[in-house]
C-alpha positions as a printed Julia matrix, in Angstrom:
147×3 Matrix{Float64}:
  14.51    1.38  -24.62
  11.24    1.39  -22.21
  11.7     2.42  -19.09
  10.87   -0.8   -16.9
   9.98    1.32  -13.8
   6.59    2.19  -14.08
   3.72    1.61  -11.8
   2.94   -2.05  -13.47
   6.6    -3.05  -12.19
   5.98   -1.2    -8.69
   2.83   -2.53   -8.03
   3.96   -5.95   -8.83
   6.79   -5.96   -6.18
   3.81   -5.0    -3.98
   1.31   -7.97   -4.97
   5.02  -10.46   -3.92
   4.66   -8.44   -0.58
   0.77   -9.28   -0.48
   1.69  -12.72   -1.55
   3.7   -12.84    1.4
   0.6   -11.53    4.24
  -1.76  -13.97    2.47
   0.47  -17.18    3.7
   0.85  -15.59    6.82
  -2.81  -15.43    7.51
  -2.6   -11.79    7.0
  -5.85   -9.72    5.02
  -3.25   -9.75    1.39
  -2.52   -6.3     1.32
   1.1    -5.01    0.15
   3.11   -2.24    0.05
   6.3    -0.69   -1.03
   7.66    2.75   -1.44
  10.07    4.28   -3.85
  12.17    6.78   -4.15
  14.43    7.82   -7.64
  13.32    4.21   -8.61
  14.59    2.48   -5.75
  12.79    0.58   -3.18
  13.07    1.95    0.3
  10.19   -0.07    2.05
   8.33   -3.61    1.3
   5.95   -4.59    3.61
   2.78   -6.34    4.15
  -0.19   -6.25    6.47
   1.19   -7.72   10.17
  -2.01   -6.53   12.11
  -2.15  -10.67   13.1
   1.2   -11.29   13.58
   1.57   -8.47   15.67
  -1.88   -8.1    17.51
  -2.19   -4.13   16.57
  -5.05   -3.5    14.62
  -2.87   -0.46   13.51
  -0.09   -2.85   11.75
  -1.46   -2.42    7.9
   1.02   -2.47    5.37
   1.26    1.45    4.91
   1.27    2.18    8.25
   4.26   -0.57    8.22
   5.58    1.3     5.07
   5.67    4.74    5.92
   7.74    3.86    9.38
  10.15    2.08    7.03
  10.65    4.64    4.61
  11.07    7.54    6.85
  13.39    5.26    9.22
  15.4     4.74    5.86
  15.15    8.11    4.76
  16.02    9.57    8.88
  13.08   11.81    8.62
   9.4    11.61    9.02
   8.26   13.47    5.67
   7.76   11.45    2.63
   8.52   14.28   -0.11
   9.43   12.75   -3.69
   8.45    9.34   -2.24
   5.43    6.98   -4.46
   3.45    4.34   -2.04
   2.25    1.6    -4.08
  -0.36   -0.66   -1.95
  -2.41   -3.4    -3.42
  -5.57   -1.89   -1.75
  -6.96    1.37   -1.44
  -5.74    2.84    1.83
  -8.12    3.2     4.85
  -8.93    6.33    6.35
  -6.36    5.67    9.17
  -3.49    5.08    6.47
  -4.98    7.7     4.73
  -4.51   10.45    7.89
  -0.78    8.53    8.17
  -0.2     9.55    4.71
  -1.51   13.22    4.93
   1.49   14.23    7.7
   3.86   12.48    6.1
   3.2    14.92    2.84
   3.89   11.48    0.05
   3.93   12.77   -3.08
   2.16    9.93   -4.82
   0.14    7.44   -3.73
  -0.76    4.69   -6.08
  -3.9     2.01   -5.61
  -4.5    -1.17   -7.26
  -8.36   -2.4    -5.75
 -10.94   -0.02   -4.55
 -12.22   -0.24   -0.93
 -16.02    0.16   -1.28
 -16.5    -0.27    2.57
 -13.66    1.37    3.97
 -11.34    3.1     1.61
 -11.01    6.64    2.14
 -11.96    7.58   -1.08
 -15.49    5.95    0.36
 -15.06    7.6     3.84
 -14.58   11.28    2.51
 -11.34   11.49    3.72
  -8.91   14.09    2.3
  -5.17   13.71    1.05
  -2.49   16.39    1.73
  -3.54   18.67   -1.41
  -0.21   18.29   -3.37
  -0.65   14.48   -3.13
  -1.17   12.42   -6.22
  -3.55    9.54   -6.6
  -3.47    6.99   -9.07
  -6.1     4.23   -8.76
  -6.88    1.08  -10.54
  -3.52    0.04  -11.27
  -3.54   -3.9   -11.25
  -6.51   -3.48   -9.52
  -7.81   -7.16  -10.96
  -4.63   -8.77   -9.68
  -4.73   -7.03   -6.39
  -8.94   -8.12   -6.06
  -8.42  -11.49   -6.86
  -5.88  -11.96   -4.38
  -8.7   -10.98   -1.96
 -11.51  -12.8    -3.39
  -9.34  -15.54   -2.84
  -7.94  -15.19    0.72
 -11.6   -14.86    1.98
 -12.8   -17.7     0.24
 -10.17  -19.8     1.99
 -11.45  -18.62    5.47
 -14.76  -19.16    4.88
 -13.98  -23.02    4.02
């Protein structure tokens, strides 16, 4: 039998948690991080709801999971975020040493892959993963403010 816990099934959970920031008002992005394929953190952008332009969903992730996990280092942990992560998510995720971070859209304006910024060096990327799921959800959150 298949394993269903893949990054398809992961990256879903974090397109409901997307789903979620879009009817808030919230840029769509989602995250959730996982651990021996278990869920540890699901969250979503809260940078309105919250008035901290630091409040995007891996920032929100990351102080979930290590809260859950009583420590700050995410070793043996996978982020799965709808969007590529910024440059300030992307410094978040360097000290807290993830092991995997996977990507559904690209950021051609302010991911970090875009910015030049680096990764801890045992970090894993995996990109594109849903990636037309995750863009459309974007396409059409901006199309509904510009109405």
């Amino acid at each position: 039998m298949e394993n269903p816990f893949n990054d398809n099934y992961f990256m879903k959970k974090a397109l409901q948690e997307a789903e979620i920031a879009f009817e808030k008002g919230e840029i769509p992005v989602g995250a959730v991080i996982v651990v021996d394929n278990k869920i540890i953190a699901r969250t979503h952008n809260l940078t309105e709801l919250l008035h901290d332009v630091t409040a995007h969903a891996e920032m929100q992730a990351i102080t979930s999971a290590a809260n859950f996990l009583g420590g700050k280092y995410l070793k043996g942990c996978t982020l799965y975020v709808t969007l590529e992560p910024c440059q300030m998510c992307a410094g978040a995720l360097y000290w807290s040493q993830i092991t995997k971070i996977v990507f559904g859209a690209r950021d051609e304006q302010r991911g970090f892959m875009t910015m030049g910024t680096q990764l801890h060096p045992k970090t894993e990327v995996v990109s594109g993963v849903l990636a037309d799921e995750a863009s459309d959800l974007m396409v059409r959150f901006f199309a509904s403010k510009r109405k």
